[in-house]
Amino acid sequence: MKQYSVDERGYYGEFGGAFIPEILHKCVTDLKKAYLPIMESSKFQQDFNKLLQDYVGRPSPLYLSRQLSERFGAKIYLKREDLNHTGAHKINNTIGQILIAREMGKTRIIAETGAGQHGVATATVCALMQMPCTVYMGETDVKRQQVNVKKMEMLGATVVPVTSGNMTLKDATNEAIRDWCSHPSDTHYIIGSTIGPHPYPDMVARLQSVISKEIKVQLTEKEGRDYPNYLVACVGGGSNAAGTIYEYLDNDNVKIILAEAGGKGVESGESAATIHLGTAGVLHGCRTLLMQTEDGQITEPYSISAGLDYPGIGPIHANLAKQKRAEVLAVNDDEALKAAFELTRREGIIPALESAHALAALEKVTFMPDDIVVLTLSGRGDKDLETYFKYEGHY
Ligand SMILES: *Cc1c(COP(=O)(O)O)cnc(C)c1O
């Protein structure tokens, strides 16, 4: 049997591992030793499940979309992560990590953020747990994402603008790592996706796996069996997708479709389709597929959707693509916009632009009438309204 989950060395096939500066060795090793025993303890389970239920609002509904089902000729369910507190799946991970940090005796939280979504989810749980929070954010992003900056500050976080490099996510991440190096004993670094050095990708995938655990229960109730024929999700770093597929990786009846951001087209030079365009290399602590030049310089990614605008991809997904366990489709800006307006008008649900990439991938698959499809709607569109208003009438 092929192995799709992480091995003892922190690898998914040839991807993963922990490539870190010497000074972080102890932090990462401590976390590696601590995360599974903590996550498997009944105290963690109780605290985590209670907060997911009463604070986040889980389980998130599994909604049968009649309109999409009719249109695509299969039974299409939406897993409604958009209905979570703070509007997306990211809160599942930040709640879990802050509980782990607290259990490890950490008293301070840091994070990096690009568009600000992960920063807001982190600032939210820091307010909840009364822990000081510093969020690093590239100055270019600080200027572009004023509402999220104000939200983080309102929640009590300190937002530090980063002025090195392109002043975007990559530079913010470097700064967060530098902070962690200088405060290794009291600080936990909350990474927002299935990326970074081992054990982060595995820890984040496990925390998000509540999505597929719920799908199993909900499908059993609605369909009398616990698995669909297809799972569909968008991938930026890969956390909502990892959570969606986690419980189904070894079930060959379930096809996995991942939608990455094609931007203006995979071949246009303005794209974030990492699995299509990437080659193996090391970024932010793990070996994975990266958008880079021949001599290893990271290429600036582009997508209309800030959450998919990342030059790497989780090692779990790089391996699933390589093993052909997942089919990876590139969805361009215009296709995502069209799908977003369609869901809005047909179902009264305004999706996040990231999630709209998953919706647009439905167009690229031929379904059988009996197929059951579960698509994860990773977030709601409130944060993307400005973009939607700009294109209203074009689609
Ligand atoms: C951040 C974000 C994503 C992309 O992150 P993943 O780790 O790939 O899930 C997707 N959808 C929404 C709504 C987001 O906020």
mmCIF file of C-alpha atoms and ligand atoms in Angstrom:
data_model
loop_
_atom_site.group_PDB
_atom_site.id
_atom_site.type_symbol
_atom_site.label_atom_id
_atom_site.label_comp_id
_atom_site.label_asym_id
_atom_site.label_seq_id
_atom_site.Cartn_x
_atom_site.Cartn_y
_atom_site.Cartn_z
ATOM 1 C CA MET A 1 0.000 0.000 0.000
ATOM 2 C CA LYS A 2 1.208 3.489 -0.783
ATOM 3 C CA GLN A 3 1.713 5.760 2.175
ATOM 4 C CA TYR A 4 0.073 9.161 2.074
ATOM 5 C CA SER A 5 0.429 10.245 5.692
ATOM 6 C CA VAL A 6 3.613 11.446 7.329
ATOM 7 C CA ASP A 7 6.390 8.975 8.199
ATOM 8 C CA GLU A 8 8.515 8.936 11.361
ATOM 9 C CA ARG A 9 11.097 11.252 9.813
ATOM 10 C CA GLY A 10 8.463 13.840 8.956
ATOM 11 C CA TYR A 11 8.341 13.033 5.246
ATOM 12 C CA TYR A 12 5.548 12.465 2.747
ATOM 13 C CA GLY A 13 7.452 10.485 0.141
ATOM 14 C CA GLU A 14 10.275 12.797 -0.936
ATOM 15 C CA PHE A 15 8.604 15.931 0.507
ATOM 16 C CA GLY A 16 8.541 17.395 4.010
ATOM 17 C CA GLY A 17 11.234 17.169 6.674
ATOM 18 C CA ALA A 18 12.479 19.927 8.958
ATOM 19 C CA PHE A 19 15.046 22.324 7.499
ATOM 20 C CA ILE A 20 15.636 24.828 10.267
ATOM 21 C CA PRO A 21 18.410 26.968 11.707
ATOM 22 C CA GLU A 22 20.344 25.361 14.555
ATOM 23 C CA ILE A 23 18.909 27.794 17.091
ATOM 24 C CA LEU A 24 15.351 26.526 16.424
ATOM 25 C CA HIS A 25 16.320 22.885 16.718
ATOM 26 C CA LYS A 26 15.199 22.633 20.332
ATOM 27 C CA CYS A 27 11.839 24.416 19.761
ATOM 28 C CA VAL A 28 10.937 22.202 16.852
ATOM 29 C CA THR A 29 12.118 19.019 18.599
ATOM 30 C CA ASP A 30 10.133 19.947 21.739
ATOM 31 C CA LEU A 31 7.028 20.495 19.622
ATOM 32 C CA LYS A 32 7.633 17.239 17.764
ATOM 33 C CA LYS A 33 7.809 15.338 21.048
ATOM 34 C CA ALA A 34 4.809 17.108 22.568
ATOM 35 C CA TYR A 35 2.135 17.462 19.879
ATOM 36 C CA LEU A 36 0.843 13.895 19.576
ATOM 37 C CA PRO A 37 0.687 13.062 23.287
ATOM 38 C CA ILE A 38 -1.103 16.385 23.917
ATOM 39 C CA MET A 39 -3.522 15.960 21.017
ATOM 40 C CA GLU A 40 -4.345 12.422 22.101
ATOM 41 C CA SER A 41 -4.897 13.376 25.768
ATOM 42 C CA SER A 42 -8.490 13.437 26.969
ATOM 43 C CA LYS A 43 -8.021 16.949 28.381
ATOM 44 C CA PHE A 44 -7.060 18.335 24.965
ATOM 45 C CA GLN A 45 -9.832 16.393 23.234
ATOM 46 C CA GLN A 46 -12.402 17.772 25.658
ATOM 47 C CA ASP A 47 -11.200 21.388 25.487
ATOM 48 C CA PHE A 48 -10.762 21.325 21.702
ATOM 49 C CA ASN A 49 -14.116 19.709 20.956
ATOM 50 C CA LYS A 50 -15.963 21.978 23.343
ATOM 51 C CA LEU A 51 -14.503 25.121 21.784
ATOM 52 C CA LEU A 52 -15.130 23.821 18.268
ATOM 53 C CA GLN A 53 -18.746 23.276 19.228
ATOM 54 C CA ASP A 54 -19.576 26.294 21.375
ATOM 55 C CA TYR A 55 -17.144 28.928 20.067
ATOM 56 C CA VAL A 56 -16.675 28.031 16.405
ATOM 57 C CA GLY A 57 -20.189 26.638 15.889
ATOM 58 C CA ARG A 58 -19.290 23.133 14.739
ATOM 59 C CA PRO A 59 -20.248 20.796 13.257
ATOM 60 C CA SER A 60 -20.452 22.893 10.113
ATOM 61 C CA PRO A 61 -23.450 21.857 7.982
ATOM 62 C CA LEU A 62 -23.163 19.538 4.986
ATOM 63 C CA TYR A 63 -25.556 21.195 2.549
ATOM 64 C CA LEU A 64 -26.974 19.493 -0.545
ATOM 65 C CA SER A 65 -26.986 22.120 -3.283
ATOM 66 C CA ARG A 66 -29.919 21.336 -5.591
ATOM 67 C CA GLN A 67 -28.824 23.993 -8.058
ATOM 68 C CA LEU A 68 -25.263 22.740 -8.432
ATOM 69 C CA SER A 69 -26.455 19.127 -8.474
ATOM 70 C CA GLU A 70 -28.819 19.830 -11.344
ATOM 71 C CA ARG A 71 -26.220 21.803 -13.225
ATOM 72 C CA PHE A 72 -23.383 19.255 -12.930
ATOM 73 C CA GLY A 73 -25.467 16.056 -13.052
ATOM 74 C CA ALA A 74 -24.334 14.598 -9.707
ATOM 75 C CA LYS A 75 -25.228 15.019 -6.048
ATOM 76 C CA ILE A 76 -23.184 17.993 -4.894
ATOM 77 C CA TYR A 77 -22.806 18.712 -1.201
ATOM 78 C CA LEU A 78 -21.122 21.815 0.229
ATOM 79 C CA LYS A 79 -19.188 21.460 3.490
ATOM 80 C CA ARG A 80 -19.937 24.845 5.024
ATOM 81 C CA GLU A 81 -16.688 26.024 6.654
ATOM 82 C CA ASP A 82 -17.843 29.517 5.679
ATOM 83 C CA LEU A 83 -20.292 29.374 8.588
ATOM 84 C CA ASN A 84 -17.538 29.058 11.223
ATOM 85 C CA HIS A 85 -16.816 31.902 13.639
ATOM 86 C CA THR A 86 -14.473 34.336 11.817
ATOM 87 C CA GLY A 87 -15.716 33.051 8.474
ATOM 88 C CA ALA A 88 -13.370 30.243 7.424
ATOM 89 C CA HIS A 89 -11.675 26.975 8.370
ATOM 90 C CA LYS A 90 -8.541 28.687 9.742
ATOM 91 C CA ILE A 91 -9.993 28.965 13.254
ATOM 92 C CA ASN A 92 -9.975 25.132 13.647
ATOM 93 C CA ASN A 93 -6.180 25.219 13.468
ATOM 94 C CA THR A 94 -5.537 28.318 15.597
ATOM 95 C CA ILE A 95 -7.734 27.024 18.442
ATOM 96 C CA GLY A 96 -5.934 23.690 18.381
ATOM 97 C CA GLN A 97 -2.457 25.226 18.306
ATOM 98 C CA ILE A 98 -3.092 27.687 21.111
ATOM 99 C CA LEU A 99 -4.324 24.816 23.312
ATOM 100 C CA ILE A 100 -1.143 22.875 22.481
ATOM 101 C CA ALA A 101 0.991 25.969 23.204
ATOM 102 C CA ARG A 102 -0.715 26.484 26.571
ATOM 103 C CA GLU A 103 -0.168 22.833 27.481
ATOM 104 C CA MET A 104 3.530 23.220 26.615
ATOM 105 C CA GLY A 105 3.769 26.154 29.024
ATOM 106 C CA LYS A 106 4.175 28.830 26.336
ATOM 107 C CA THR A 107 3.015 32.318 27.271
ATOM 108 C CA ARG A 108 3.349 34.276 24.037
ATOM 109 C CA ILE A 109 2.077 33.698 20.487
ATOM 110 C CA ILE A 110 3.500 34.898 17.184
ATOM 111 C CA ALA A 111 2.241 34.418 13.637
ATOM 112 C CA GLU A 112 2.829 35.663 10.121
ATOM 113 C CA THR A 113 0.068 36.660 7.768
ATOM 114 C CA GLY A 114 -0.296 37.584 4.108
ATOM 115 C CA ALA A 115 -3.792 38.894 3.450
ATOM 116 C CA GLY A 116 -4.492 38.904 7.160
ATOM 117 C CA GLN A 117 -6.923 35.989 7.461
ATOM 118 C CA HIS A 118 -4.558 33.816 9.493
ATOM 119 C CA GLY A 119 -3.517 36.860 11.530
ATOM 120 C CA VAL A 120 -7.144 37.541 12.433
ATOM 121 C CA ALA A 121 -7.785 33.887 13.328
ATOM 122 C CA THR A 122 -4.670 33.930 15.555
ATOM 123 C CA ALA A 123 -5.502 37.288 17.182
ATOM 124 C CA THR A 124 -9.000 35.934 17.866
ATOM 125 C CA VAL A 125 -7.836 32.866 19.812
ATOM 126 C CA CYS A 126 -5.209 34.965 21.640
ATOM 127 C CA ALA A 127 -8.011 37.248 22.857
ATOM 128 C CA LEU A 128 -9.970 34.148 23.860
ATOM 129 C CA MET A 129 -7.036 32.714 25.824
ATOM 130 C CA GLN A 130 -5.692 36.081 27.034
ATOM 131 C CA MET A 131 -2.240 35.526 25.534
ATOM 132 C CA PRO A 132 -0.099 38.303 24.045
ATOM 133 C CA CYS A 133 0.066 38.091 20.261
ATOM 134 C CA THR A 134 2.468 39.553 17.701
ATOM 135 C CA VAL A 135 1.634 39.246 14.015
ATOM 136 C CA TYR A 136 4.232 39.905 11.307
ATOM 137 C CA MET A 137 2.868 41.257 8.048
ATOM 138 C CA GLY A 138 4.642 42.628 4.992
ATOM 139 C CA GLU A 139 4.207 46.392 4.688
ATOM 140 C CA THR A 140 2.729 46.008 1.186
ATOM 141 C CA ASP A 141 0.059 43.739 2.690
ATOM 142 C CA VAL A 142 -0.483 46.083 5.657
ATOM 143 C CA LYS A 143 -1.384 48.830 3.167
ATOM 144 C CA ARG A 144 -3.608 46.530 1.056
ATOM 145 C CA GLN A 145 -5.455 44.934 3.979
ATOM 146 C CA GLN A 146 -6.310 47.790 6.319
ATOM 147 C CA VAL A 147 -9.529 46.205 7.613
ATOM 148 C CA ASN A 148 -7.748 43.046 8.772
ATOM 149 C CA VAL A 149 -4.942 45.085 10.356
ATOM 150 C CA LYS A 150 -7.521 47.142 12.291
ATOM 151 C CA LYS A 151 -9.356 43.946 13.289
ATOM 152 C CA MET A 152 -6.171 42.346 14.662
ATOM 153 C CA GLU A 153 -5.369 45.507 16.614
ATOM 154 C CA MET A 154 -8.913 45.694 17.948
ATOM 155 C CA LEU A 155 -8.501 42.089 19.143
ATOM 156 C CA GLY A 156 -5.414 43.165 21.075
ATOM 157 C CA ALA A 157 -2.637 41.933 18.789
ATOM 158 C CA THR A 158 0.482 43.900 17.852
ATOM 159 C CA VAL A 159 0.891 44.031 14.080
ATOM 160 C CA VAL A 160 4.512 44.501 12.981
ATOM 161 C CA PRO A 161 4.949 45.769 9.398
ATOM 162 C CA VAL A 162 7.905 44.080 7.672
ATOM 163 C CA THR A 163 9.898 46.209 5.260
ATOM 164 C CA SER A 164 12.442 43.708 3.892
ATOM 165 C CA GLY A 165 12.274 42.105 0.421
ATOM 166 C CA ASN A 166 8.972 42.496 -1.442
ATOM 167 C CA MET A 167 7.327 43.302 1.906
ATOM 168 C CA THR A 168 4.841 40.425 1.515
ATOM 169 C CA LEU A 169 4.158 37.013 3.084
ATOM 170 C CA LYS A 170 7.594 35.483 2.450
ATOM 171 C CA ASP A 171 9.306 38.379 4.235
ATOM 172 C CA ALA A 172 6.802 38.326 7.098
ATOM 173 C CA THR A 173 7.542 34.609 7.574
ATOM 174 C CA ASN A 174 11.289 35.249 7.747
ATOM 175 C CA GLU A 175 10.684 37.897 10.409
ATOM 176 C CA ALA A 176 8.448 35.568 12.449
ATOM 177 C CA ILE A 177 11.160 32.883 12.336
ATOM 178 C CA ARG A 178 13.708 35.468 13.515
ATOM 179 C CA ASP A 179 11.442 36.383 16.450
ATOM 180 C CA TRP A 180 11.025 32.688 17.357
ATOM 181 C CA CYS A 181 14.810 32.251 17.315
ATOM 182 C CA SER A 182 15.195 35.073 19.851
ATOM 183 C CA HIS A 183 12.386 33.859 22.179
ATOM 184 C CA PRO A 184 12.559 30.081 21.881
ATOM 185 C CA SER A 185 11.494 29.204 25.426
ATOM 186 C CA ASP A 186 8.299 31.211 25.991
ATOM 187 C CA THR A 187 6.951 31.666 22.450
ATOM 188 C CA HIS A 188 4.848 29.421 20.204
ATOM 189 C CA TYR A 189 4.725 30.180 16.500
ATOM 190 C CA ILE A 190 1.280 29.430 15.045
ATOM 191 C CA ILE A 191 1.685 28.503 11.383
ATOM 192 C CA GLY A 192 -1.546 28.861 9.424
ATOM 193 C CA SER A 193 -1.407 26.057 6.891
ATOM 194 C CA THR A 194 0.025 22.579 6.236
ATOM 195 C CA ILE A 195 3.469 24.059 5.635
ATOM 196 C CA GLY A 196 6.669 24.693 7.581
ATOM 197 C CA PRO A 197 9.027 22.195 9.222
ATOM 198 C CA HIS A 198 7.766 18.855 10.560
ATOM 199 C CA PRO A 199 5.654 18.514 12.737
ATOM 200 C CA TYR A 200 3.649 21.539 11.529
ATOM 201 C CA PRO A 201 2.144 20.043 8.340
ATOM 202 C CA ASP A 202 1.019 16.929 10.227
ATOM 203 C CA MET A 203 -0.206 18.883 13.257
ATOM 204 C CA VAL A 204 -2.251 21.287 11.114
ATOM 205 C CA ALA A 205 -3.678 18.429 8.995
ATOM 206 C CA ARG A 206 -4.759 16.594 12.165
ATOM 207 C CA LEU A 207 -6.359 19.730 13.640
ATOM 208 C CA GLN A 208 -8.252 20.361 10.399
ATOM 209 C CA SER A 209 -9.235 16.688 10.051
ATOM 210 C CA VAL A 210 -12.372 17.515 12.046
ATOM 211 C CA ILE A 211 -13.740 18.478 8.604
ATOM 212 C CA SER A 212 -13.515 14.943 7.196
ATOM 213 C CA LYS A 213 -14.550 13.347 10.502
ATOM 214 C CA GLU A 214 -17.781 15.354 10.323
ATOM 215 C CA ILE A 215 -18.286 14.558 6.628
ATOM 216 C CA LYS A 216 -18.211 10.837 7.503
ATOM 217 C CA VAL A 217 -20.943 11.183 10.121
ATOM 218 C CA GLN A 218 -23.047 13.548 7.995
ATOM 219 C CA LEU A 219 -22.835 11.426 4.821
ATOM 220 C CA THR A 220 -23.789 8.325 6.797
ATOM 221 C CA GLU A 221 -26.932 10.145 7.970
ATOM 222 C CA LYS A 222 -27.814 11.519 4.557
ATOM 223 C CA GLU A 223 -26.624 8.809 2.172
ATOM 224 C CA GLY A 224 -26.243 5.677 4.280
ATOM 225 C CA ARG A 225 -22.529 5.431 3.539
ATOM 226 C CA ASP A 226 -19.630 7.386 4.955
ATOM 227 C CA TYR A 227 -17.689 8.274 1.801
ATOM 228 C CA PRO A 228 -18.324 10.303 -1.359
ATOM 229 C CA ASN A 229 -17.076 9.539 -4.881
ATOM 230 C CA TYR A 230 -15.314 12.874 -5.056
ATOM 231 C CA LEU A 231 -13.814 15.347 -2.620
ATOM 232 C CA VAL A 232 -13.076 18.810 -3.978
ATOM 233 C CA ALA A 233 -11.123 21.589 -2.246
ATOM 234 C CA CYS A 234 -8.934 24.568 -3.065
ATOM 235 C CA VAL A 235 -5.240 24.579 -2.103
ATOM 236 C CA GLY A 236 -3.140 27.528 -1.017
ATOM 237 C CA GLY A 237 -0.815 25.973 1.539
ATOM 238 C CA GLY A 238 -3.276 23.099 1.729
ATOM 239 C CA SER A 239 -4.929 23.093 5.158
ATOM 240 C CA ASN A 240 -8.634 23.066 4.250
ATOM 241 C CA ALA A 241 -7.895 20.430 1.599
ATOM 242 C CA ALA A 242 -5.873 18.319 4.057
ATOM 243 C CA GLY A 243 -8.727 18.474 6.572
ATOM 244 C CA THR A 244 -11.250 17.514 3.897
ATOM 245 C CA ILE A 245 -9.346 14.444 2.664
ATOM 246 C CA TYR A 246 -7.583 13.334 5.875
ATOM 247 C CA GLU A 247 -9.949 10.480 6.813
ATOM 248 C CA TYR A 248 -10.238 9.308 3.205
ATOM 249 C CA LEU A 249 -6.615 9.128 2.053
ATOM 250 C CA ASP A 250 -6.541 5.333 2.069
ATOM 251 C CA ASN A 251 -10.033 4.865 0.604
ATOM 252 C CA ASP A 252 -9.528 4.314 -3.120
ATOM 253 C CA ASN A 253 -13.258 4.757 -3.802
ATOM 254 C CA VAL A 254 -12.788 8.444 -3.114
ATOM 255 C CA LYS A 255 -11.297 10.587 -5.861
ATOM 256 C CA ILE A 256 -9.529 13.742 -4.719
ATOM 257 C CA ILE A 257 -9.680 16.944 -6.784
ATOM 258 C CA LEU A 258 -7.509 19.877 -5.703
ATOM 259 C CA ALA A 259 -7.938 23.323 -7.227
ATOM 260 C CA GLU A 260 -4.909 25.579 -7.273
ATOM 261 C CA ALA A 261 -4.831 29.182 -8.447
ATOM 262 C CA GLY A 262 -3.980 29.550 -12.126
ATOM 263 C CA GLY A 263 -4.040 33.353 -11.823
ATOM 264 C CA LYS A 264 -4.119 34.824 -15.337
ATOM 265 C CA GLY A 265 -3.185 31.409 -16.767
ATOM 266 C CA VAL A 266 -0.616 28.751 -15.872
ATOM 267 C CA GLU A 267 1.663 29.848 -18.720
ATOM 268 C CA SER A 268 1.042 33.607 -18.318
ATOM 269 C CA GLY A 269 3.860 34.348 -15.886
ATOM 270 C CA GLU A 270 1.190 35.568 -13.448
ATOM 271 C CA SER A 271 0.102 32.431 -11.655
ATOM 272 C CA ALA A 272 0.170 30.655 -8.303
ATOM 273 C CA ALA A 273 -0.278 27.124 -9.706
ATOM 274 C CA THR A 274 2.556 25.678 -7.647
ATOM 275 C CA ILE A 275 1.965 22.003 -8.409
ATOM 276 C CA HIS A 276 1.795 22.672 -12.159
ATOM 277 C CA LEU A 277 4.767 25.025 -12.225
ATOM 278 C CA GLY A 278 6.836 24.045 -9.212
ATOM 279 C CA THR A 279 10.068 22.135 -8.820
ATOM 280 C CA ALA A 280 11.437 20.572 -5.649
ATOM 281 C CA GLY A 281 13.230 22.837 -3.203
ATOM 282 C CA VAL A 282 13.262 24.021 0.406
ATOM 283 C CA LEU A 283 11.082 26.889 1.638
ATOM 284 C CA HIS A 284 10.063 27.866 5.191
ATOM 285 C CA GLY A 285 11.456 24.719 6.717
ATOM 286 C CA CYS A 286 10.317 21.931 4.410
ATOM 287 C CA ARG A 287 11.160 20.324 1.112
ATOM 288 C CA THR A 288 8.274 20.717 -1.297
ATOM 289 C CA LEU A 289 7.298 21.963 -4.739
ATOM 290 C CA LEU A 290 8.123 25.638 -5.195
ATOM 291 C CA MET A 291 7.750 28.281 -7.825
ATOM 292 C CA GLN A 292 11.368 29.188 -8.403
ATOM 293 C CA THR A 293 13.846 30.153 -11.083
ATOM 294 C CA GLU A 294 16.492 27.709 -12.318
ATOM 295 C CA ASP A 295 18.956 29.063 -9.786
ATOM 296 C CA GLY A 296 16.509 28.708 -6.912
ATOM 297 C CA GLN A 297 15.128 32.242 -6.506
ATOM 298 C CA ILE A 298 11.488 32.165 -5.424
ATOM 299 C CA THR A 299 9.203 33.608 -8.115
ATOM 300 C CA GLU A 300 6.530 36.006 -6.880
ATOM 301 C CA PRO A 301 3.184 34.199 -7.216
ATOM 302 C CA TYR A 302 0.011 35.879 -8.441
ATOM 303 C CA SER A 303 -3.667 35.119 -7.888
ATOM 304 C CA ILE A 304 -6.769 37.281 -7.546
ATOM 305 C CA SER A 305 -7.285 35.387 -4.292
ATOM 306 C CA ALA A 306 -4.913 36.388 -1.501
ATOM 307 C CA GLY A 307 -5.255 33.058 0.323
ATOM 308 C CA LEU A 308 -3.986 31.056 -2.658
ATOM 309 C CA ASP A 309 -1.167 33.435 -3.474
ATOM 310 C CA TYR A 310 1.675 31.342 -2.000
ATOM 311 C CA PRO A 311 4.805 30.158 -3.883
ATOM 312 C CA GLY A 312 4.873 26.753 -2.125
ATOM 313 C CA ILE A 313 2.432 23.979 -1.316
ATOM 314 C CA GLY A 314 2.071 21.634 1.636
ATOM 315 C CA PRO A 315 4.370 18.589 1.322
ATOM 316 C CA ILE A 316 1.378 16.292 1.817
ATOM 317 C CA HIS A 317 -0.176 17.642 -1.389
ATOM 318 C CA ALA A 318 3.085 17.634 -3.348
ATOM 319 C CA ASN A 319 3.264 13.923 -2.566
ATOM 320 C CA LEU A 320 -0.412 13.210 -3.351
ATOM 321 C CA ALA A 321 0.070 14.868 -6.745
ATOM 322 C CA LYS A 322 3.294 12.968 -7.401
ATOM 323 C CA GLN A 323 1.682 9.624 -6.419
ATOM 324 C CA LYS A 324 -1.327 10.543 -8.573
ATOM 325 C CA ARG A 325 -3.593 10.090 -5.546
ATOM 326 C CA ALA A 326 -4.956 13.590 -6.154
ATOM 327 C CA GLU A 327 -5.849 15.259 -9.427
ATOM 328 C CA VAL A 328 -4.706 18.876 -9.392
ATOM 329 C CA LEU A 329 -6.534 21.389 -11.586
ATOM 330 C CA ALA A 330 -5.470 24.980 -12.191
ATOM 331 C CA VAL A 331 -8.367 27.434 -12.035
ATOM 332 C CA ASN A 332 -7.889 30.940 -13.405
ATOM 333 C CA ASP A 333 -9.105 34.244 -11.907
ATOM 334 C CA ASP A 334 -11.964 34.639 -14.391
ATOM 335 C CA GLU A 335 -13.212 31.080 -13.880
ATOM 336 C CA ALA A 336 -13.231 31.567 -10.102
ATOM 337 C CA LEU A 337 -15.082 34.897 -10.376
ATOM 338 C CA LYS A 338 -17.716 33.339 -12.626
ATOM 339 C CA ALA A 339 -18.246 30.456 -10.199
ATOM 340 C CA ALA A 340 -18.502 32.882 -7.250
ATOM 341 C CA PHE A 341 -21.234 34.951 -8.922
ATOM 342 C CA GLU A 342 -23.042 31.795 -9.940
ATOM 343 C CA LEU A 343 -23.148 30.365 -6.406
ATOM 344 C CA THR A 344 -24.257 33.750 -5.095
ATOM 345 C CA ARG A 345 -27.182 33.983 -7.504
ATOM 346 C CA ARG A 346 -28.179 30.324 -7.534
ATOM 347 C CA GLU A 347 -27.823 29.507 -3.839
ATOM 348 C CA GLY A 348 -27.640 32.818 -1.990
ATOM 349 C CA ILE A 349 -24.166 31.994 -0.702
ATOM 350 C CA ILE A 350 -21.316 34.461 -1.339
ATOM 351 C CA PRO A 351 -18.161 32.311 -1.198
ATOM 352 C CA ALA A 352 -14.589 33.362 -0.468
ATOM 353 C CA LEU A 353 -12.565 33.816 -3.656
ATOM 354 C CA GLU A 354 -10.382 30.873 -2.599
ATOM 355 C CA SER A 355 -13.416 28.586 -2.287
ATOM 356 C CA ALA A 356 -14.664 29.825 -5.668
ATOM 357 C CA HIS A 357 -11.617 28.103 -7.209
ATOM 358 C CA ALA A 358 -12.914 24.779 -5.907
ATOM 359 C CA LEU A 359 -16.397 25.559 -7.275
ATOM 360 C CA ALA A 360 -14.966 26.353 -10.718
ATOM 361 C CA ALA A 361 -13.125 23.017 -10.751
ATOM 362 C CA LEU A 362 -16.542 21.276 -10.976
ATOM 363 C CA GLU A 363 -16.707 22.478 -14.596
ATOM 364 C CA LYS A 364 -13.593 20.482 -15.421
ATOM 365 C CA VAL A 365 -14.783 17.084 -14.179
ATOM 366 C CA THR A 366 -17.228 14.693 -15.861
ATOM 367 C CA PHE A 367 -19.518 13.170 -13.233
ATOM 368 C CA MET A 368 -21.849 10.159 -13.366
ATOM 369 C CA PRO A 369 -25.465 10.752 -12.245
ATOM 370 C CA ASP A 370 -25.020 8.605 -9.114
ATOM 371 C CA ASP A 371 -21.835 10.328 -8.007
ATOM 372 C CA ILE A 372 -21.761 11.932 -4.599
ATOM 373 C CA VAL A 373 -19.479 14.953 -4.452
ATOM 374 C CA VAL A 374 -18.411 16.864 -1.342
ATOM 375 C CA LEU A 375 -16.875 20.271 -1.958
ATOM 376 C CA THR A 376 -15.408 22.237 0.926
ATOM 377 C CA LEU A 377 -16.510 25.848 0.951
ATOM 378 C CA SER A 378 -13.480 27.024 2.916
ATOM 379 C CA GLY A 379 -14.745 30.527 3.715
ATOM 380 C CA ARG A 380 -17.263 33.276 3.145
ATOM 381 C CA GLY A 381 -16.909 36.157 0.733
ATOM 382 C CA ASP A 382 -17.221 39.152 3.065
ATOM 383 C CA LYS A 383 -13.493 39.849 2.821
ATOM 384 C CA ASP A 384 -13.663 39.767 -1.006
ATOM 385 C CA LEU A 385 -16.604 42.107 -1.542
ATOM 386 C CA GLU A 386 -14.456 44.899 -2.925
ATOM 387 C CA THR A 387 -13.135 42.572 -5.640
ATOM 388 C CA TYR A 388 -16.620 41.234 -6.364
ATOM 389 C CA PHE A 389 -18.082 44.755 -6.659
ATOM 390 C CA LYS A 390 -15.356 45.608 -9.142
ATOM 391 C CA TYR A 391 -16.336 42.706 -11.417
ATOM 392 C CA GLU A 392 -20.116 42.785 -10.829
ATOM 393 C CA GLY A 393 -21.842 42.844 -14.196
ATOM 394 C CA HIS A 394 -18.916 41.269 -16.041
ATOM 395 C CA TYR A 395 -20.070 37.739 -15.197
HETATM 396 C C1 LIG B 1 -6.367 30.951 3.825
HETATM 397 C C2 LIG B 1 -7.527 30.445 3.060
HETATM 398 C C3 LIG B 1 -7.400 29.411 2.113
HETATM 399 C C4 LIG B 1 -6.076 28.796 1.735
HETATM 400 O O1 LIG B 1 -5.415 28.152 2.766
HETATM 401 P P1 LIG B 1 -5.287 26.552 2.832
HETATM 402 O O2 LIG B 1 -4.294 26.345 3.903
HETATM 403 O O3 LIG B 1 -4.852 26.065 1.502
HETATM 404 O O4 LIG B 1 -6.636 26.030 3.188
HETATM 405 C C5 LIG B 1 -8.540 28.948 1.479
HETATM 406 N N1 LIG B 1 -9.750 29.486 1.733
HETATM 407 C C6 LIG B 1 -9.923 30.485 2.627
HETATM 408 C C7 LIG B 1 -11.294 31.010 2.852
HETATM 409 C C8 LIG B 1 -8.819 31.000 3.317
HETATM 410 O O5 LIG B 1 -9.014 31.991 4.196
#
